[in-house]
Short mmCIF file of C-alpha atoms and ligand atoms in Angstrom, two decimals:
data_model
loop_
_atom_site.label_atom_id
_atom_site.label_comp_id
_atom_site.label_asym_id
_atom_site.label_seq_id
_atom_site.Cartn_x
_atom_site.Cartn_y
_atom_site.Cartn_z
CA UNK H 1046 60.35 -14.94 -106.20
CA UNK H 1047 58.27 -12.47 -108.12
CA UNK H 1048 59.03 -8.74 -108.54
CA UNK H 1049 59.13 -7.19 -105.04
CA UNK H 1050 57.73 -3.80 -106.11
CA UNK H 1051 57.19 -0.92 -103.66
CA UNK H 1052 56.30 -0.84 -99.99
CA UNK H 1053 52.56 -1.50 -99.67
CA UNK H 1054 52.28 1.11 -96.88
CA UNK H 1055 48.47 1.60 -96.97
CA UNK H 1056 47.86 -2.16 -96.83
CA UNK H 1057 50.26 -2.54 -93.90
CA UNK H 1058 48.43 0.27 -92.02
CA UNK H 1059 45.14 -1.47 -92.65
CA UNK H 1060 46.61 -4.87 -91.49
CA UNK H 1061 47.80 -3.34 -88.20
CA UNK H 1062 44.66 -1.39 -87.45
CA UNK H 1063 42.43 -4.45 -88.08
CA UNK H 1064 44.72 -6.89 -86.26
CA UNK H 1065 44.46 -4.63 -83.21
CA UNK H 1066 40.62 -5.11 -83.27
CA UNK H 1067 40.56 -8.93 -83.86
CA UNK H 1068 40.88 -9.84 -80.17
CA UNK H 1069 39.95 -13.51 -80.59
CA UNK H 1070 41.99 -14.29 -83.74
CA UNK H 1071 44.73 -17.03 -83.51
CA UNK H 1072 47.44 -14.32 -83.58
CA UNK H 1073 45.78 -12.43 -80.65
CA UNK H 1074 45.57 -15.58 -78.62
CA UNK H 1075 49.24 -16.53 -79.05
CA UNK H 1076 50.18 -12.91 -78.31
CA UNK H 1077 47.94 -12.57 -75.26
CA UNK H 1078 50.75 -12.55 -72.68
CA UNK H 1079 52.92 -10.12 -74.72
CA UNK H 1080 50.29 -7.84 -76.02
CA UNK H 1081 52.12 -4.69 -74.83
CA UNK H 1082 55.10 -5.56 -76.98
CA UNK H 1083 52.68 -6.23 -79.85
CA UNK H 1084 51.26 -2.73 -79.31
CA UNK H 1085 54.78 -1.32 -79.48
CA UNK H 1086 55.51 -3.14 -82.73
CA UNK H 1087 52.22 -2.14 -84.36
CA UNK H 1088 52.05 1.44 -83.16
CA UNK H 1089 55.71 2.21 -84.00
CA UNK H 1090 55.06 0.87 -87.52
CA UNK H 1091 52.04 3.16 -87.81
CA UNK H 1092 54.15 6.13 -86.70
CA UNK H 1093 57.00 5.22 -89.10
CA UNK H 1094 54.38 5.31 -91.91
CA UNK H 1095 52.95 8.66 -90.67
CA UNK H 1096 49.69 7.12 -89.57
CA UNK H 1097 49.76 7.07 -85.77
CA UNK H 1098 46.54 9.16 -85.80
CA UNK H 1099 44.69 6.03 -87.14
CA UNK H 1100 44.28 4.93 -83.45
CA UNK H 1101 42.62 6.62 -80.55
CA UNK H 1102 45.54 7.85 -78.32
CA UNK H 1103 43.47 8.08 -75.18
CA UNK H 1104 42.22 4.49 -75.57
CA UNK H 1105 45.75 3.26 -75.99
CA UNK H 1106 47.13 5.21 -73.05
CA UNK H 1107 44.30 3.99 -70.81
CA UNK H 1108 44.86 0.33 -71.84
CA UNK H 1109 48.62 0.63 -71.20
CA UNK H 1110 47.97 1.96 -67.74
CA UNK H 1111 45.64 -0.97 -67.04
CA UNK H 1112 48.75 -3.19 -67.47
CA UNK H 1113 50.59 -1.24 -64.71
CA UNK H 1114 51.29 -2.75 -61.32
CA UNK H 1115 51.52 0.22 -58.93
CA UNK H 1116 52.81 -1.85 -56.02
CA UNK H 1117 56.00 -2.97 -57.88
CA UNK H 1118 56.29 -0.19 -60.47
CA UNK H 1119 56.47 -2.60 -63.46
CA UNK H 1120 54.19 -3.25 -66.45
CA UNK H 1121 52.79 -6.62 -67.48
CA UNK H 1122 52.39 -7.80 -71.06
CA UNK H 1123 48.53 -7.69 -70.68
CA UNK H 1124 45.86 -7.10 -68.04
CA UNK H 1125 46.04 -9.81 -65.37
CA UNK H 1126 49.67 -10.86 -66.07
CA UNK H 1127 52.83 -10.35 -64.03
CA UNK H 1128 55.16 -7.36 -64.51
CA UNK H 1129 58.44 -7.77 -66.47
CA UNK H 1130 61.08 -5.25 -67.63
CA UNK H 1131 60.36 -6.06 -71.33
CA UNK H 1132 56.81 -4.82 -71.15
CA UNK H 1133 57.87 -1.98 -68.91
CA UNK H 1134 60.11 -0.77 -71.84
CA UNK H 1135 57.30 -1.36 -74.39
CA UNK H 1136 54.95 0.74 -72.20
CA UNK H 1137 57.47 3.57 -71.97
CA UNK H 1138 58.22 3.38 -75.65
CA UNK H 1139 54.53 3.59 -76.68
CA UNK H 1140 53.93 6.46 -74.27
CA UNK H 1141 56.94 8.20 -75.88
CA UNK H 1142 55.24 7.86 -79.31
CA UNK H 1143 52.17 9.68 -77.98
CA UNK H 1144 54.22 12.13 -75.90
CA UNK H 1145 52.40 10.97 -72.74
CA UNK H 1146 55.13 10.16 -70.26
CA UNK H 1147 53.24 12.54 -67.96
CA UNK H 1148 50.87 9.68 -66.97
CA UNK H 1149 53.75 7.80 -65.28
CA UNK H 1150 55.11 7.68 -61.75
CA UNK H 1151 58.59 7.92 -63.25
CA UNK H 1152 60.59 7.41 -60.02
CA UNK H 1153 58.48 4.36 -59.04
CA UNK H 1154 59.12 2.71 -62.45
CA UNK H 1155 62.77 3.66 -62.40
CA UNK H 1156 63.13 2.07 -58.93
CA UNK H 1157 61.49 -1.13 -60.18
CA UNK H 1158 63.95 -1.36 -63.07
CA UNK H 1159 66.97 -0.34 -61.00
CA UNK H 1160 66.02 -2.85 -58.32
CA UNK H 1161 66.61 -5.67 -60.82
CA UNK H 1162 70.33 -4.86 -61.21
CA UNK H 1163 72.62 -7.52 -59.61
CA UNK H 1164 75.91 -7.12 -57.78
CA UNK H 1165 77.90 -8.06 -60.91
CA UNK H 1166 76.14 -5.28 -62.99
CA UNK H 1167 73.84 -7.65 -64.87
CA UNK H 1168 70.03 -7.38 -64.83
CA UNK H 1169 67.22 -9.83 -64.12
CA UNK H 1170 64.06 -9.58 -66.22
CA UNK H 1171 61.65 -9.83 -63.23
CA UNK H 1172 61.43 -11.20 -59.67
CA UNK H 1173 62.10 -14.80 -60.91
CA UNK H 1174 65.66 -13.76 -61.62
CA UNK H 1175 66.57 -14.91 -65.18
CA UNK H 1176 69.63 -12.93 -66.24
CA UNK H 1177 70.32 -12.01 -69.96
CA UNK H 1178 71.98 -9.16 -71.84
CA UNK H 1179 68.56 -8.46 -73.29
CA UNK H 1180 67.55 -7.26 -69.82
CA UNK H 1181 70.70 -5.03 -69.58
CA UNK H 1182 69.65 -3.23 -72.76
CA UNK H 1183 66.00 -3.03 -71.79
CA UNK H 1184 66.77 -1.58 -68.31
CA UNK H 1185 69.34 0.88 -69.70
CA UNK H 1186 67.00 1.99 -72.54
CA UNK H 1187 64.04 2.46 -70.19
CA UNK H 1188 65.98 4.37 -67.63
CA UNK H 1189 67.58 6.59 -70.24
CA UNK H 1190 64.13 7.44 -71.82
CA UNK H 1191 62.95 8.35 -68.32
CA UNK H 1192 66.13 10.35 -67.66
CA UNK H 1193 66.91 8.11 -64.67
CA UNK H 1194 70.13 6.35 -65.65
CA UNK H 1195 71.71 7.66 -62.48
CA UNK H 1196 69.60 5.17 -60.46
CA UNK H 1197 71.86 2.23 -61.52
CA UNK H 1198 75.55 1.50 -61.43
CA UNK H 1199 76.23 2.26 -65.07
CA UNK H 1200 79.96 1.34 -64.81
CA UNK H 1201 79.17 -2.11 -63.50
CA UNK H 1202 76.36 -2.55 -66.10
CA UNK H 1203 78.90 -1.74 -68.86
CA UNK H 1204 81.51 -4.04 -67.25
CA UNK H 1205 79.06 -6.91 -67.32
CA UNK H 1206 78.13 -6.37 -71.01
CA UNK H 1207 81.78 -6.25 -71.98
CA UNK H 1208 82.23 -9.58 -70.12
CA UNK H 1209 79.75 -11.03 -72.66
CA UNK H 1210 81.99 -10.08 -75.67
CA UNK H 1211 83.36 -13.00 -77.72
CA UNK H 1212 86.52 -13.51 -79.68
CA UNK H 1213 84.60 -13.03 -82.92
CA UNK H 1214 83.71 -9.53 -81.79
CA UNK H 1215 80.04 -10.40 -81.14
CA UNK H 1216 78.10 -10.65 -77.88
CA UNK H 1217 76.00 -13.35 -76.29
CA UNK H 1218 73.21 -13.58 -73.71
CA UNK H 1219 75.74 -14.24 -70.89
CA UNK H 1220 79.55 -14.56 -70.50
CA UNK H 1221 80.63 -17.31 -72.92
CA UNK H 1222 77.22 -17.34 -74.69
CA UNK H 1223 77.23 -17.73 -78.48
CA UNK H 1224 77.19 -14.49 -80.58
CA UNK H 1225 73.75 -13.80 -81.94
CA UNK H 1226 72.58 -10.72 -83.78
CA UNK H 1227 69.70 -10.07 -81.37
CA UNK H 1228 72.03 -10.10 -78.36
CA UNK H 1229 74.53 -7.95 -80.36
CA UNK H 1230 71.83 -5.27 -80.82
CA UNK H 1231 71.16 -5.35 -77.11
CA UNK H 1232 74.82 -5.06 -76.07
CA UNK H 1233 75.78 -2.51 -78.74
CA UNK H 1234 72.58 -0.52 -78.06
CA UNK H 1235 73.24 -0.48 -74.23
CA UNK H 1236 76.93 0.56 -74.95
CA UNK H 1237 75.74 3.32 -77.31
CA UNK H 1238 73.24 4.74 -74.83
CA UNK H 1239 75.83 4.78 -72.10
CA UNK H 1240 78.56 6.35 -74.32
CA UNK H 1241 80.70 3.17 -74.08
CA UNK H 1242 81.08 2.10 -77.68
CA UNK H 1243 84.91 2.27 -77.34
CA UNK H 1244 84.59 -1.25 -75.92
CA UNK H 1245 83.52 -2.56 -79.39
CA UNK H 1246 86.04 -3.76 -81.99
CA UNK H 1247 84.17 -2.07 -84.84
CA UNK H 1248 86.01 -3.80 -87.74
CA UNK H 1249 85.78 -7.28 -86.22
CA UNK H 1250 82.13 -6.96 -85.27
CA UNK H 1251 81.32 -5.21 -88.50
CA UNK H 1252 82.75 -8.07 -90.42
CA UNK H 1253 80.77 -10.72 -88.39
CA UNK H 1254 77.58 -8.65 -88.92
CA UNK H 1255 77.97 -8.03 -92.62
CA UNK H 1256 78.61 -11.78 -93.08
CA UNK H 1257 74.99 -12.23 -91.97
CA UNK H 1258 73.85 -11.30 -95.51
CA UNK H 1259 72.70 -14.42 -97.29
CA UNK H 1260 72.62 -15.07 -101.11
CA UNK H 1261 68.90 -14.17 -101.11
CA UNK H 1262 69.88 -10.63 -99.86
CA UNK H 1263 68.24 -11.24 -96.39
CA UNK H 1264 70.14 -11.27 -93.09
CA UNK H 1265 70.40 -14.18 -90.63
CA UNK H 1266 71.08 -14.01 -86.90
CA UNK H 1267 74.16 -16.31 -86.82
CA UNK H 1268 76.16 -18.51 -89.15
CA UNK H 1269 74.46 -21.31 -91.08
CA UNK H 1270 70.90 -20.09 -90.39
CA UNK H 1271 68.23 -18.93 -92.81
CA UNK H 1272 67.58 -15.25 -93.39
CA UNK H 1273 64.70 -13.68 -91.50
CA UNK H 1274 63.21 -10.21 -91.91
CA UNK H 1275 63.61 -9.38 -88.20
CA UNK H 1276 67.41 -9.43 -88.54
CA UNK H 1277 67.10 -6.55 -90.92
CA UNK H 1278 66.63 -4.60 -87.69
CA UNK H 1279 68.95 -6.36 -85.29
CA UNK H 1280 71.98 -6.42 -87.71
CA UNK H 1281 71.46 -3.09 -89.49
CA UNK H 1282 70.88 -1.08 -86.28
CA UNK H 1283 74.09 -2.60 -84.85
CA UNK H 1284 76.04 -1.83 -88.05
CA UNK H 1285 74.75 1.81 -87.98
CA UNK H 1286 75.81 2.24 -84.33
CA UNK H 1287 79.35 1.03 -85.12
CA UNK H 1288 79.43 3.02 -88.39
CA UNK H 1289 79.85 -0.01 -90.74
CA UNK H 1290 76.40 -0.10 -92.45
CA UNK H 1291 78.03 0.52 -95.83
CA UNK H 1292 79.38 -3.06 -95.68
CA UNK H 1293 75.83 -4.39 -96.46
CA UNK H 1294 74.26 -4.55 -99.93
CA UNK H 1295 71.24 -2.41 -99.01
CA UNK H 1296 69.47 -2.76 -102.34
CA UNK H 1297 69.46 -6.64 -102.10
CA UNK H 1298 68.26 -6.40 -98.52
CA UNK H 1299 65.44 -3.99 -99.36
CA UNK H 1300 64.35 -6.37 -102.18
CA UNK H 1301 64.28 -9.27 -99.74
CA UNK H 1302 62.10 -7.39 -97.30
CA UNK H 1303 59.72 -6.12 -99.97
CA UNK H 1304 59.42 -9.72 -101.27
CA UNK H 1305 58.08 -10.80 -97.85
CA UNK H 1306 55.06 -8.49 -98.09
CA UNK H 1307 51.47 -9.59 -98.46
CA UNK H 1308 50.75 -6.92 -100.95
CA UNK H 1309 47.00 -7.60 -101.01
CA UNK H 1310 46.08 -7.90 -97.33
CA UNK H 1311 49.12 -6.10 -95.79
CA UNK H 1312 51.75 -7.38 -93.34
CA UNK H 1313 55.27 -8.74 -93.71
CA UNK H 1314 56.49 -12.32 -93.06
CA UNK H 1315 59.86 -13.70 -91.89
CA UNK H 1316 60.65 -14.87 -95.40
CA UNK H 1317 58.97 -14.90 -98.83
CA UNK H 1318 55.63 -16.68 -99.04
CA UNK H 1319 55.23 -17.33 -95.29
CA UNK H 1320 52.34 -16.01 -93.12
CA UNK H 1321 52.63 -12.42 -92.06
CA UNK H 1322 52.64 -11.16 -88.46
CA UNK H 1323 52.93 -7.88 -86.57
CA UNK H 1324 56.47 -8.59 -85.29
CA UNK H 1325 57.95 -9.12 -88.82
CA UNK H 1326 55.80 -6.28 -90.22
CA UNK H 1327 57.45 -3.95 -87.70
CA UNK H 1328 61.00 -5.11 -88.15
CA UNK H 1329 60.62 -5.10 -91.95
CA UNK H 1330 59.40 -1.51 -91.97
CA UNK H 1331 62.04 -0.58 -89.32
CA UNK H 1332 64.80 -2.15 -91.48
CA UNK H 1333 63.62 -0.15 -94.48
CA UNK H 1334 63.61 2.97 -92.29
CA UNK H 1335 67.27 2.36 -91.37
CA UNK H 1336 68.02 2.18 -95.17
CA UNK H 1337 66.26 5.54 -95.66
CA UNK H 1338 63.41 4.08 -97.68
CA UNK H 1339 61.20 6.87 -99.11
CA UNK H 1340 58.05 7.71 -97.22
CA UNK H 1341 59.23 5.95 -93.95
CA UNK H 1342 60.34 8.06 -91.00
CA UNK H 1343 64.03 7.72 -89.89
CA UNK H 1344 64.61 5.70 -86.73
CA UNK H 1345 67.07 5.87 -83.86
CA UNK H 1346 69.11 2.68 -83.97
CA UNK H 1347 69.70 2.53 -80.23
CA UNK H 1348 66.27 3.47 -78.77
CA UNK H 1349 64.28 1.64 -81.48
CA UNK H 1350 61.92 4.59 -81.86
CA UNK H 1351 61.35 7.19 -84.58
CA UNK H 1352 64.12 9.78 -84.51
CA UNK H 1353 61.71 12.77 -84.07
CA UNK H 1354 60.31 10.99 -80.94
CA UNK H 1355 63.75 10.49 -79.41
CA UNK H 1356 64.85 14.04 -80.27
CA UNK H 1357 61.74 15.38 -78.55
CA UNK H 1358 62.62 13.51 -75.36
CA UNK H 1359 66.24 14.56 -75.15
CA UNK H 1360 65.86 18.13 -76.50
CA UNK H 1361 63.12 18.86 -73.91
CA UNK H 1362 65.45 17.59 -71.17
CA UNK H 1363 68.13 20.14 -72.21
CA UNK H 1364 65.72 23.05 -71.99
C1 GRG F 1650 63.08 -2.41 -78.31
C2 GRG F 1650 63.67 -3.48 -80.48
C3 GRG F 1650 63.55 -3.55 -78.98
C4 GRG F 1650 63.98 -4.70 -78.36
C5 GRG F 1650 63.85 -4.95 -76.93
C6 GRG F 1650 63.61 -8.15 -76.46
C7 GRG F 1650 64.76 -7.38 -76.95
C8 GRG F 1650 64.92 -5.96 -76.45
C9 GRG F 1650 65.66 -7.88 -77.77
C10 GRG F 1650 65.60 -9.22 -78.29
C11 GRG F 1650 66.86 -9.49 -79.07
C12 GRG F 1650 66.88 -10.84 -79.63
C13 GRG F 1650 67.50 -11.94 -78.81
C14 GRG F 1650 66.32 -11.11 -80.84
C15 GRG F 1650 66.33 -12.35 -81.57
C16 GRG F 1650 64.96 -12.94 -81.61
C17 GRG F 1650 64.88 -14.20 -82.44
C18 GRG F 1650 64.34 -14.20 -83.78
C19 GRG F 1650 65.32 -15.37 -81.86
C20 GRG F 1650 65.31 -16.56 -82.57
O1 GRG F 1650 66.36 -17.40 -82.23
P1 GRG F 1650 66.45 -18.78 -82.95
O2 GRG F 1650 67.65 -19.50 -82.44
O3 GRG F 1650 66.56 -18.28 -84.43
O4 GRG F 1650 65.16 -19.47 -82.86
P2 GRG F 1650 67.71 -18.33 -85.52
O5 GRG F 1650 67.37 -17.20 -86.42
O6 GRG F 1650 68.98 -18.08 -84.77
O7 GRG F 1650 67.55 -19.64 -86.10
#
């Protein structure tokens, strides 16, 4: 590993803005069905780096609305695809960035999300019915950003998430499912948003999460796995929500992330010397944001949006 150096912010901005335009590149083709999430990763990174104005807001909002299915109230990952709660959250998050929730039929969307809640409090991701704690988080986060949490049975939703808690303090995708940092973010995030963090054993979970730091300084998603830049977000955000982030060596983690940059052409990869992509570029910059890296906007660990964007949404609601 060479010297990691500083965050190559200008190069990352250029990488994102040009990736957005290369519609027939390999990356665009493999991302075709999840383009709305790609837009969330790229545009949030631009905002974190104070460069959201590098894109045409009207063009973005029009494209997002072309992924909307008015008959169901959900958003698809791209034009011509089927709606899913994941892309519905991405659409809402991007519109939050641009302060354009006014283009939405909020109650229709909230009814779509609420309609996916099951009797036991869990959530399906779409009409095909796969259940996963990711969808609990996504639904709760979307409804909260839309000020429509009252449309679901929050108590049952929390009860289901708590039923996915393991003896190691972590959470899985379903009851009895292996603890995994990504699912832990979802469960802890949903509990944070609903004011239910008292269900978490902070010391036990904090211990499991800080053990994710590998010798190279990076974080993995579960025991015996390699570090990956994306876990900088899933693990750190969870540690912040349970107030145990000081159990991580932040300097070593920041060095690991900075070492995964392509400093010439921009972008961040999963680990040093691998090919860069938008997903890892976002989670690398987001991880640095959670560690208060200079020049990067602070983020809200539960809503996965810049703090000023989240404050705008909830302060306005109070007025
Ligand atoms: C708004 C930030 C945000 C998220 C929306 C989709 C979602 C909610 C959360 C996903 C959480 C999750 C499960 C993340 C993990 C993703 C990942 C890298 C999975 C890879 O799993 P394996 O088993 O990799 O291939 P490991 O690292 O365990 O070897």
